[in-house]
Coordinates of C-alpha atoms in Angstrom, one line a residue:
Chain A
M739 CA 76.3 31.6 -37.6
S740 CA 74.8 34.5 -39.5
G741 CA 71.1 35.3 -39.5
E742 CA 70.9 34.5 -43.2
E743 CA 71.8 31.0 -42.5
F744 CA 70.3 30.5 -39.0
V745 CA 66.8 31.9 -39.6
P746 CA 65.8 29.8 -42.6
L747 CA 67.6 26.6 -41.6
S748 CA 67.7 26.3 -37.9
L749 CA 65.2 28.8 -36.3
T750 CA 62.0 27.0 -37.1
P751 CA 63.2 23.4 -36.3
M752 CA 64.6 24.6 -33.1
L753 CA 61.5 26.5 -32.2
I754 CA 59.2 23.6 -33.1
G755 CA 61.5 21.3 -31.0
V756 CA 61.3 23.6 -28.0
L757 CA 57.5 24.2 -28.2
A758 CA 56.9 20.4 -28.6
A759 CA 59.1 19.6 -25.7
V760 CA 57.3 22.1 -23.5
A761 CA 53.9 20.9 -24.6
C762 CA 54.8 17.3 -23.6
A763 CA 56.6 18.2 -20.3
L764 CA 53.6 20.2 -18.9
P765 CA 51.1 17.4 -18.8
G766 CA 54.0 15.0 -18.2
N767 CA 54.3 16.5 -14.7
F768 CA 50.9 15.1 -13.8
L769 CA 51.3 11.8 -15.6
V770 CA 54.5 11.2 -13.6
L771 CA 52.9 12.2 -10.3
R772 CA 49.9 10.0 -11.0
K773 CA 52.4 7.1 -11.8
Q774 CA 50.8 7.0 -15.3
A775 CA 53.9 8.0 -17.3
L776 CA 53.4 4.9 -19.5
I777 CA 50.1 6.3 -20.6
G778 CA 52.1 9.0 -22.3
D779 CA 54.0 6.3 -24.2
A780 CA 50.8 4.5 -25.1
I781 CA 49.2 7.7 -26.3
S782 CA 52.2 8.7 -28.4
H783 CA 51.9 5.4 -30.1
V784 CA 48.2 5.4 -30.8
V785 CA 48.4 8.9 -32.1
L786 CA 50.0 7.4 -35.3
P787 CA 47.0 5.4 -36.5
G788 CA 44.8 8.4 -35.6
I789 CA 46.8 10.7 -37.7
V790 CA 47.0 8.3 -40.6
V791 CA 43.3 7.7 -40.6
A792 CA 42.7 11.4 -40.4
F793 CA 44.9 11.9 -43.5
L794 CA 43.1 9.1 -45.4
I795 CA 39.8 10.7 -44.7
T796 CA 40.7 14.3 -45.5
G797 CA 43.6 13.8 -47.8
V798 CA 45.6 16.6 -46.2
V799 CA 48.1 16.9 -43.3
A800 CA 46.5 19.8 -41.5
A801 CA 46.4 20.7 -37.9
A802 CA 42.7 20.3 -37.2
P803 CA 42.1 16.8 -38.7
M804 CA 45.4 15.5 -37.3
M805 CA 44.4 16.6 -33.8
L806 CA 40.9 15.2 -34.1
G807 CA 42.3 12.0 -35.4
A808 CA 44.8 11.8 -32.6
A809 CA 42.3 12.6 -29.9
G810 CA 39.9 10.0 -31.4
A811 CA 42.7 7.4 -31.3
A812 CA 43.5 8.4 -27.7
L813 CA 39.9 8.0 -26.8
V814 CA 39.7 4.6 -28.5
S815 CA 42.8 3.4 -26.7
V816 CA 41.5 4.5 -23.3
V817 CA 38.3 2.6 -23.9
M818 CA 40.2 -0.4 -25.3
I819 CA 42.5 -0.5 -22.2
E820 CA 39.5 -0.4 -19.9
A821 CA 37.7 -3.0 -21.9
I822 CA 40.7 -5.4 -22.0
R823 CA 41.3 -4.9 -18.3
R824 CA 37.7 -5.6 -17.3
L825 CA 36.6 -8.2 -19.8
G826 CA 39.9 -10.0 -20.0
N827 CA 40.7 -9.6 -16.3
I828 CA 44.2 -8.5 -17.3
E829 CA 46.4 -6.2 -15.3
P830 CA 46.4 -2.6 -16.4
G831 CA 50.1 -2.5 -17.5
A832 CA 49.6 -5.5 -19.8
A833 CA 46.3 -4.1 -21.1
M834 CA 48.1 -0.8 -21.9
G835 CA 51.0 -2.6 -23.6
L836 CA 48.7 -4.7 -25.6
T837 CA 46.6 -1.7 -26.8
F838 CA 49.4 0.6 -27.8
T839 CA 51.5 -1.9 -29.6
T840 CA 48.6 -3.2 -31.6
L841 CA 47.3 0.2 -32.5
F842 CA 50.8 1.4 -33.4
A843 CA 51.4 -1.6 -35.6
A844 CA 48.1 -1.0 -37.3
G845 CA 49.1 2.6 -37.9
V846 CA 52.4 1.5 -39.4
L847 CA 50.7 -1.0 -41.7
L848 CA 48.1 1.6 -42.7
L849 CA 50.8 4.1 -43.4
E850 CA 52.8 1.7 -45.6
Q851 CA 49.8 0.8 -47.6
S852 CA 48.5 4.2 -48.3
D853 CA 49.8 6.7 -50.8
T854 CA 51.4 9.5 -48.8
S855 CA 54.2 10.3 -51.2
S856 CA 52.7 13.8 -51.8
V857 CA 53.0 14.8 -48.1
H858 CA 55.4 14.7 -45.2
L859 CA 54.0 11.5 -43.8
D860 CA 55.9 8.3 -44.0
V861 CA 57.0 5.6 -41.6
E862 CA 60.4 6.9 -40.9
H863 CA 59.2 10.4 -40.1
A864 CA 56.5 9.0 -38.0
L865 CA 58.9 7.0 -36.0
Y866 CA 61.9 9.4 -35.7
G867 CA 60.4 12.8 -36.5
N868 CA 61.7 15.1 -39.2
L869 CA 62.8 18.1 -37.3
E870 CA 65.7 18.9 -39.6
S871 CA 63.4 19.2 -42.6
L872 CA 61.1 21.8 -41.1
I873 CA 63.0 24.6 -42.6
W874 CA 61.7 28.1 -43.5
L875 CA 62.8 28.6 -47.1
D876 CA 61.1 32.0 -47.5
A877 CA 63.3 33.6 -44.8
I878 CA 66.4 35.4 -45.8
G879 CA 67.4 36.7 -42.3
W880 CA 66.1 38.0 -39.0
K881 CA 64.1 40.7 -40.8
S882 CA 62.0 38.0 -42.3
L883 CA 60.3 37.8 -38.9
L884 CA 58.6 41.1 -39.8
D885 CA 57.9 40.2 -43.4
P886 CA 54.3 39.0 -43.9
V887 CA 55.1 37.3 -47.2
A888 CA 58.0 35.3 -45.7
L889 CA 55.9 34.6 -42.6
A890 CA 53.2 33.0 -44.8
G891 CA 55.8 30.4 -45.8
L892 CA 56.4 29.2 -42.3
P893 CA 56.2 25.4 -42.0
S894 CA 52.6 24.4 -41.1
E895 CA 54.0 22.2 -38.4
L896 CA 54.9 25.3 -36.4
G897 CA 51.2 26.3 -36.3
R898 CA 50.3 22.8 -35.1
V899 CA 52.8 22.9 -32.3
V900 CA 51.6 26.4 -31.2
I901 CA 48.0 25.3 -31.2
A902 CA 48.8 22.2 -29.1
L903 CA 50.9 24.1 -26.7
L904 CA 48.2 26.7 -26.2
G905 CA 45.7 23.9 -25.7
V906 CA 47.9 22.3 -23.0
C907 CA 48.4 25.6 -21.3
A908 CA 44.7 26.5 -21.3
F909 CA 43.8 23.1 -19.8
L910 CA 46.4 23.3 -17.0
W911 CA 45.5 26.9 -16.2
L912 CA 41.8 26.2 -16.1
F913 CA 41.8 22.9 -14.2
W914 CA 45.0 23.3 -12.1
R915 CA 43.2 23.1 -8.8
P916 CA 41.1 20.0 -9.4
L917 CA 44.0 18.3 -11.2
V918 CA 46.3 18.9 -8.2
L919 CA 43.6 17.8 -5.8
S920 CA 42.7 14.6 -7.6
T921 CA 46.3 13.8 -8.3
F922 CA 47.2 14.1 -4.6
D923 CA 44.1 12.7 -3.0
E924 CA 41.6 11.2 -5.3
S925 CA 39.0 10.1 -2.7
F926 CA 39.0 13.6 -1.1
A927 CA 38.6 15.1 -4.6
Q928 CA 35.6 12.8 -5.2
A929 CA 34.1 13.6 -1.9
M930 CA 34.4 17.3 -2.9
G931 CA 32.3 16.4 -6.0
I932 CA 35.2 16.6 -8.5
A933 CA 34.6 14.2 -11.5
T934 CA 38.0 12.7 -11.1
N935 CA 37.5 10.0 -13.8
R936 CA 36.5 12.6 -16.4
L937 CA 39.4 14.8 -15.4
G938 CA 41.7 11.8 -15.8
V939 CA 40.4 11.2 -19.3
A940 CA 40.8 14.9 -20.1
L941 CA 44.4 14.8 -19.0
V942 CA 45.0 11.8 -21.3
M943 CA 43.4 13.8 -24.2
V944 CA 45.6 16.7 -23.5
A945 CA 48.6 14.4 -23.5
A946 CA 47.4 13.2 -26.9
L947 CA 47.4 16.8 -28.1
A948 CA 50.9 17.2 -26.9
A949 CA 51.9 14.0 -28.6
V950 CA 50.6 15.3 -31.9
A951 CA 52.9 18.3 -31.5
A952 CA 55.8 16.1 -30.7
F953 CA 55.0 13.8 -33.6
D954 CA 56.4 16.4 -36.0
A955 CA 59.4 17.2 -33.9
V956 CA 60.6 13.9 -32.5
G957 CA 58.4 11.2 -33.9
S958 CA 56.3 8.9 -31.9
I959 CA 58.9 6.6 -30.4
I960 CA 61.0 9.2 -28.6
V961 CA 58.2 11.4 -27.3
I962 CA 58.0 9.4 -24.1
A963 CA 61.3 10.9 -23.1
M964 CA 59.7 14.3 -23.4
F965 CA 56.8 13.3 -21.2
I966 CA 58.9 11.8 -18.5
C967 CA 62.5 13.1 -18.4
P968 CA 61.9 16.9 -17.8
P969 CA 59.2 16.4 -15.1
A970 CA 61.1 13.6 -13.4
A971 CA 64.3 15.8 -13.3
A972 CA 62.2 18.8 -12.1
R973 CA 60.8 16.8 -9.2
L974 CA 64.3 16.4 -7.9
M975 CA 64.9 20.1 -7.9
T976 CA 62.0 21.2 -5.7
N977 CA 59.3 20.2 -3.3
R978 CA 56.6 22.4 -4.7
L979 CA 54.5 21.5 -7.6
E980 CA 54.4 25.1 -9.1
H981 CA 58.2 25.2 -9.0
Q982 CA 58.4 21.7 -10.4
V983 CA 56.3 22.6 -13.4
A984 CA 58.6 25.7 -14.0
W985 CA 61.7 23.6 -13.8
S986 CA 60.2 21.0 -16.2
V987 CA 59.8 23.8 -18.8
V988 CA 63.4 24.9 -18.3
F989 CA 64.6 21.3 -18.8
A990 CA 62.4 20.8 -21.8
V991 CA 63.7 23.9 -23.5
L992 CA 67.3 23.0 -22.6
S993 CA 66.9 19.5 -24.0
A994 CA 65.4 20.7 -27.2
V995 CA 68.0 23.5 -27.8
L996 CA 71.0 21.5 -26.7
G997 CA 69.8 18.4 -28.5
Y998 CA 69.3 20.2 -31.7
V999 CA 72.6 22.0 -31.6
F1000 CA 74.6 18.8 -30.6
A1001 CA 72.9 16.8 -33.3
G1002 CA 73.8 19.3 -36.0
Y1003 CA 77.2 20.3 -34.8
G1004 CA 78.4 17.8 -32.2
P1005 CA 79.6 15.2 -34.8
L1006 CA 81.5 18.0 -36.6
W1007 CA 83.2 19.0 -33.4
L1008 CA 84.2 15.4 -32.9
G1009 CA 85.6 15.2 -36.4
F1010 CA 82.8 13.2 -38.1
D1011 CA 81.2 14.4 -41.3
N1012 CA 77.5 13.8 -40.8
A1013 CA 75.0 15.3 -38.4
V1014 CA 72.9 12.9 -36.3
S1015 CA 69.2 12.7 -35.7
A1016 CA 68.0 15.7 -33.7
A1017 CA 65.1 13.7 -32.2
G1018 CA 67.5 11.1 -30.9
M1019 CA 69.9 13.7 -29.5
I1020 CA 67.0 15.7 -27.8
A1021 CA 65.9 12.5 -26.0
T1022 CA 69.5 11.7 -25.1
V1023 CA 70.1 15.2 -23.7
S1024 CA 66.8 15.0 -21.7
G1025 CA 68.0 11.7 -20.3
L1026 CA 71.4 13.2 -19.4
I1027 CA 69.7 16.1 -17.6
L1028 CA 67.7 13.5 -15.6
A1029 CA 70.9 11.6 -14.7
L1030 CA 72.6 14.9 -13.6
A1031 CA 69.5 15.8 -11.5
A1032 CA 69.5 12.4 -9.9
C1033 CA 73.2 12.9 -8.9
F1034 CA 73.2 16.5 -7.9
A1035 CA 69.7 18.0 -7.5
P1036 CA 68.8 19.3 -4.0
H1037 CA 65.8 17.1 -3.3
R1038 CA 66.9 13.7 -4.5
H1039 CA 67.1 12.3 -1.0
R1040 CA 63.5 12.6 0.2
S1041 CA 62.7 11.1 3.5
R1042 CA 59.9 8.7 3.4
A1043 CA 57.3 9.5 6.0
P1044 CA 58.3 7.8 9.3
V1045 CA 55.9 5.3 10.5
V1046 CA 54.9 6.3 14.0
Chain B
M815 CA 18.3 -1.9 17.3
S816 CA 14.6 -1.6 16.3
L817 CA 14.2 0.5 19.5
E818 CA 16.9 2.8 18.3
L819 CA 15.4 3.2 14.9
A820 CA 12.0 3.8 16.4
A821 CA 13.5 6.4 18.8
N822 CA 15.2 8.2 15.9
M823 CA 12.2 8.2 13.7
G824 CA 9.5 9.0 16.2
A825 CA 6.1 7.7 15.1
A826 CA 7.1 7.5 11.5
P827 CA 7.0 4.1 9.7
K828 CA 10.3 2.3 9.7
A829 CA 11.3 2.9 6.1
E830 CA 10.9 6.6 6.2
I831 CA 14.1 8.7 6.5
P832 CA 14.2 11.4 9.1
S833 CA 14.7 14.6 7.2
D834 CA 16.9 16.3 9.8
S835 CA 19.5 13.5 10.3
P836 CA 23.0 14.7 9.1
L837 CA 23.4 11.3 7.4
A838 CA 20.8 8.7 6.8
I839 CA 21.8 5.6 4.8
R840 CA 19.2 3.2 3.5
G841 CA 19.7 -0.2 2.0
M842 CA 23.4 0.4 1.1
T843 CA 24.9 -2.5 -0.7
V844 CA 28.4 -2.5 -2.2
S845 CA 30.4 -5.3 -3.7
Y846 CA 33.9 -5.6 -5.0
G847 CA 33.5 -8.3 -7.7
Q848 CA 31.3 -11.1 -6.5
K849 CA 31.7 -10.5 -2.8
P850 CA 29.4 -8.1 -1.0
V851 CA 31.4 -5.9 1.3
V852 CA 28.5 -3.9 2.6
F853 CA 25.1 -5.6 2.5
S854 CA 21.8 -3.7 2.9
V855 CA 23.0 -1.4 5.6
D856 CA 20.8 1.2 7.2
M857 CA 22.4 3.9 9.3
T858 CA 20.9 7.0 11.0
V859 CA 23.4 9.5 12.4
A860 CA 22.1 11.6 15.2
E861 CA 22.7 15.4 14.9
G862 CA 25.4 16.7 17.3
S863 CA 26.7 13.2 18.1
M864 CA 30.0 11.5 17.9
T865 CA 29.6 8.1 16.3
A866 CA 32.2 5.4 16.1
I867 CA 31.9 2.9 13.2
I868 CA 33.3 -0.4 14.7
G869 CA 33.9 -3.8 13.2
P870 CA 36.6 -6.3 12.3
N871 CA 39.0 -5.8 9.4
G872 CA 37.3 -6.1 6.0
A873 CA 33.9 -5.5 7.6
G874 CA 33.1 -2.7 5.2
K875 CA 33.6 0.3 7.6
S876 CA 35.5 2.5 5.2
T877 CA 33.5 1.3 2.2
L878 CA 30.3 2.3 3.9
L879 CA 31.7 5.9 4.3
K880 CA 32.9 5.9 0.7
A881 CA 29.6 4.7 -0.6
A882 CA 27.8 7.4 1.4
L883 CA 30.1 10.0 -0.2
G884 CA 29.7 8.6 -3.7
I885 CA 33.4 7.7 -3.9
V886 CA 32.4 4.0 -4.6
Q887 CA 29.4 3.2 -6.5
P888 CA 26.9 1.1 -4.5
L889 CA 24.9 -1.7 -6.1
A890 CA 21.9 -0.4 -4.3
G891 CA 20.9 2.0 -1.6
Q892 CA 21.1 5.7 -1.0
A893 CA 22.4 8.2 1.4
L894 CA 20.7 11.5 2.4
V895 CA 22.6 14.3 3.9
Y896 CA 20.5 16.6 6.1
G897 CA 17.5 15.2 4.2
K898 CA 18.9 16.1 0.8
S899 CA 20.6 14.3 -1.9
L900 CA 24.4 14.1 -1.7
K901 CA 24.8 16.4 -4.6
A902 CA 22.7 19.1 -3.0
A903 CA 24.3 18.8 0.4
R904 CA 27.9 17.9 -0.4
H905 CA 29.2 21.3 0.9
R906 CA 28.0 20.4 4.4
I907 CA 30.3 17.4 4.6
A908 CA 34.1 17.3 5.4
Y909 CA 35.9 14.0 4.7
V910 CA 39.2 12.8 6.1
P911 CA 40.4 9.8 4.1
Q912 CA 42.8 7.2 5.5
R913 CA 46.2 8.8 5.8
A914 CA 47.8 5.8 4.0
S915 CA 45.6 6.4 0.9
V916 CA 47.8 9.2 -0.4
D917 CA 51.4 9.6 -1.6
W918 CA 53.0 11.9 1.0
D919 CA 56.0 12.4 -1.3
F920 CA 53.7 14.7 -3.4
P921 CA 55.5 18.0 -4.0
T922 CA 53.4 20.3 -1.8
R923 CA 53.5 22.1 1.5
V924 CA 51.4 21.7 4.6
I925 CA 49.6 25.1 4.0
D926 CA 48.8 24.1 0.4
V927 CA 47.1 20.9 1.6
V928 CA 45.0 22.8 4.1
L929 CA 44.0 25.3 1.3
M930 CA 42.7 22.3 -0.7
G931 CA 39.9 22.3 1.9
L932 CA 38.8 25.7 0.5
Y933 CA 38.3 24.3 -3.0
R934 CA 34.6 24.8 -3.0
E935 CA 35.1 28.4 -2.0
L936 CA 37.9 29.1 -4.4
G937 CA 36.6 27.2 -7.4
L938 CA 38.7 26.9 -10.5
L939 CA 40.2 30.3 -10.8
R940 CA 39.5 32.5 -7.9
R941 CA 42.7 33.9 -6.4
I942 CA 44.0 32.8 -3.0
R943 CA 43.7 36.0 -0.9
P944 CA 45.3 36.8 2.4
H945 CA 42.1 35.9 4.3
H946 CA 42.1 32.4 2.8
I947 CA 45.7 31.9 4.1
E948 CA 44.5 33.3 7.4
K949 CA 41.7 30.8 7.5
A950 CA 44.1 27.9 6.6
R951 CA 46.5 29.0 9.3
A952 CA 43.8 29.2 11.9
C953 CA 42.9 25.6 11.1
L954 CA 46.5 24.6 11.5
E955 CA 46.5 26.4 14.8
R956 CA 43.6 24.3 16.0
V957 CA 45.5 21.1 15.4
G958 CA 48.7 22.5 16.7
M959 CA 50.6 22.6 13.4
T960 CA 51.2 26.3 12.8
D961 CA 54.9 25.9 12.9
F962 CA 54.9 23.4 10.1
A963 CA 52.9 25.5 7.5
D964 CA 55.8 25.7 5.1
R965 CA 57.1 22.2 5.4
Q966 CA 56.9 19.7 2.6
I967 CA 54.3 17.1 3.7
G968 CA 56.7 14.2 3.3
Q969 CA 58.8 15.6 6.1
L970 CA 56.1 15.1 8.7
S971 CA 55.5 12.2 11.1
G972 CA 52.4 10.1 10.6
G973 CA 50.7 11.9 13.5
Q974 CA 51.5 15.3 12.0
Q975 CA 50.2 14.2 8.6
Q976 CA 47.0 13.1 10.2
R977 CA 46.6 16.5 11.9
V978 CA 47.1 18.2 8.5
F979 CA 44.3 16.1 7.1
L980 CA 42.1 17.2 10.0
A981 CA 43.1 20.8 9.4
R982 CA 42.1 20.5 5.8
A983 CA 38.7 19.1 6.9
L984 CA 38.3 22.0 9.3
A985 CA 38.9 24.5 6.5
Q986 CA 35.8 23.1 4.7
E987 CA 33.7 24.5 7.5
A988 CA 31.3 21.7 7.3
D989 CA 28.5 20.5 9.6
L990 CA 29.2 16.8 9.2
Y991 CA 32.7 15.3 9.6
L992 CA 33.4 11.8 8.3
L993 CA 36.8 10.5 9.3
D994 CA 38.3 7.2 8.2
E995 CA 40.5 5.8 10.9
P996 CA 41.8 9.2 12.2
F997 CA 43.7 7.5 15.0
A998 CA 45.5 4.8 13.0
G999 CA 49.2 4.9 13.5
V1000 CA 49.4 8.3 15.3
D1001 CA 51.3 9.2 18.5
A1002 CA 49.6 9.8 21.8
A1003 CA 49.9 13.6 21.6
T1004 CA 48.3 13.6 18.2
E1005 CA 45.5 11.3 19.4
K1006 CA 44.8 13.7 22.2
A1007 CA 44.9 16.7 19.9
I1008 CA 42.6 15.1 17.4
I1009 CA 40.0 14.0 20.0
D1010 CA 40.1 17.5 21.5
V1011 CA 39.3 19.0 18.2
L1012 CA 36.5 16.5 17.5
K1013 CA 34.9 17.1 20.9
S1014 CA 35.1 20.9 20.4
L1015 CA 33.3 20.4 17.0
R1016 CA 30.6 18.4 18.8
S1017 CA 30.2 21.2 21.3
E1018 CA 29.7 23.6 18.4
G1019 CA 26.8 21.4 17.4
K1020 CA 28.6 19.6 14.5
T1021 CA 28.3 15.9 13.9
V1022 CA 31.2 13.5 13.8
V1023 CA 31.4 10.0 12.4
A1024 CA 34.7 8.1 12.6
V1025 CA 35.8 4.7 11.6
H1026 CA 37.5 3.5 14.8
H1027 CA 39.6 0.5 15.7
D1028 CA 40.6 0.9 19.3
L1029 CA 37.8 -0.6 21.3
T1030 CA 39.3 0.5 24.6
T1031 CA 38.8 4.2 23.8
V1032 CA 35.2 4.0 22.4
R1033 CA 33.6 4.8 25.7
S1034 CA 35.7 7.8 26.4
Y1035 CA 35.7 9.3 22.9
F1036 CA 32.3 8.6 21.5
D1037 CA 28.7 8.8 22.5
R1038 CA 27.3 6.5 19.9
V1039 CA 28.4 3.4 18.1
F1040 CA 27.6 1.7 14.8
L1041 CA 28.7 -2.0 14.7
I1042 CA 29.1 -3.5 11.3
N1043 CA 30.3 -6.7 9.8
T1044 CA 29.1 -6.5 6.2
R1045 CA 25.6 -6.2 7.7
K1046 CA 24.7 -3.8 10.4
M1047 CA 25.0 -5.5 13.7
A1048 CA 24.0 -2.8 16.1
E1049 CA 23.4 1.0 16.3
G1050 CA 22.8 3.3 19.2
T1051 CA 24.2 5.0 22.2
V1052 CA 27.4 3.6 23.7
D1053 CA 25.4 2.6 26.8
D1054 CA 22.8 0.7 24.8
A1055 CA 24.7 -0.8 21.9
F1056 CA 28.3 -1.2 23.0
T1057 CA 27.6 -4.5 24.7
S1058 CA 29.5 -7.7 24.9
D1059 CA 26.8 -9.5 23.1
N1060 CA 26.8 -7.1 20.2
L1061 CA 30.6 -7.1 20.1
N1062 CA 30.8 -10.9 20.1
Q1063 CA 28.2 -11.0 17.3
T1064 CA 30.1 -8.4 15.3
Y1065 CA 33.6 -9.9 15.7
G1066 CA 32.4 -13.5 15.6
G1067 CA 34.4 -14.6 18.5
R1068 CA 37.6 -12.9 17.3
L1069 CA 37.8 -11.0 20.5
A1070 CA 39.2 -12.8 23.5
T1071 CA 36.9 -12.8 26.5
G1072 CA 39.6 -11.0 28.5
Q1073 CA 39.6 -8.2 26.0
I1074 CA 35.9 -7.7 26.3
D1075 CA 36.1 -7.7 30.1
Q1076 CA 38.4 -4.7 30.0
L1077 CA 36.0 -2.6 28.0
E1078 CA 33.7 -1.7 30.9
L1079 CA 30.8 -2.8 28.8
T1080 CA 27.2 -2.5 29.8
A1081 CA 25.9 -5.9 30.7
G1082 CA 24.5 -7.5 27.6

């Protein structure tokens, strides 16, 4: 494929897919190790009403209000889950399920009722993402990457993903040690004076940030695959957390690139006419990578600690 | 008991906290739900001593430690560390949680776990330097685990895991060591290694407090005991407080007379 075709039509969607997948996989490592992977799912769902409310208030689909809305919704859901758990004496899983389905449903209703025809915000995109439509029409080839006029026409979603990814990276870089400590041994971390509860909430907020990024790329239903599959596969590759995080990035990139390519061209290779959803294919590829890792990765047989 | 308190506090009135005690707990009350697990407990740890916290299952032994460390929120009560608030003196405490409280499948190596003990020194972003690694290795050496530094922690036996936990506590270079069941489920060699380290800490003037289960080793391992069953039952030197009367009271008849006879107790 030539640059004239690839750069305007495929470069930006692919790039957004890759960055979003990485943004989700990074905090996903900690969610999976904390056995909180479902929180990723909950967050990705409650992000929808957050974004819709942010749009209704500001009237624009811009990075800052979307992220604030999503973070607000994530905070509301964390409080709701705790409240339902404590007041209703309901187990955490059920409280989480209750919270995210209710808020998600509210988000869908809100979205259907509000006039969003002028912007890229409708139920279908919210659910399945709209990666294929994030094209860069101002580009005419590779040299557009150096052309300020063309660069100004980059889809705003790209900026959003970049901000989210930078936020995720900054958080992990800054709080790496206390995060690792409190994930491995919470009571020791508390004895050290680390505010583990606040750190846990911050991690959820960062996951919400990543979910906003993924919202554009793969929609809110499939994003859970991005939180779980790359880190879970990475865990099977190594016994060191630093290496696991690196592997999860590799798998996230691989999922996004292969998923995008297979979705666009796979059906053609097989003799069908239409391309399939990139979001669905990205999630499928990440699942396949996890399956392959489960079958062939070096550290899939881990010995449980023998009881002396 | 009142004798003990008076002895620790000198002429001071009963309620006053000795400012030099490594750990002084007053009126500590913790409940999970409706049920109080620790009720109005006072404890005064003597400097340079080794104290065993003893009591039946569910008596609040671990909870008392956790409340003193601020890991669980008490309903009432406070703990002073070397006469200061926990916040001001946290750096002087090393804590060894129960081995079973963490997931040993966590992707990390032995040396990384020991380096966690240096968190206060390293902070968020300071680089790990060769001398930090040296220190961590020296701690592993003290517990006889040098050869395992690069192993993934899941590949260790229970006793080896417990030694790694102790090495991490050593890396904290604290003055007060609080251990939650350090001998639970460990092999004989590990038990010996751990008690040797704890005794050497005491000889360096450090203070050790451990939740302990095995009544047969109390006399040989510890010099003081603290008996608890939700409330404090007794506190003092092994000779004074480790009596059959106190044990019967603490365990509520759950110990067979034969068991008590084997403990070489001081006549109650």
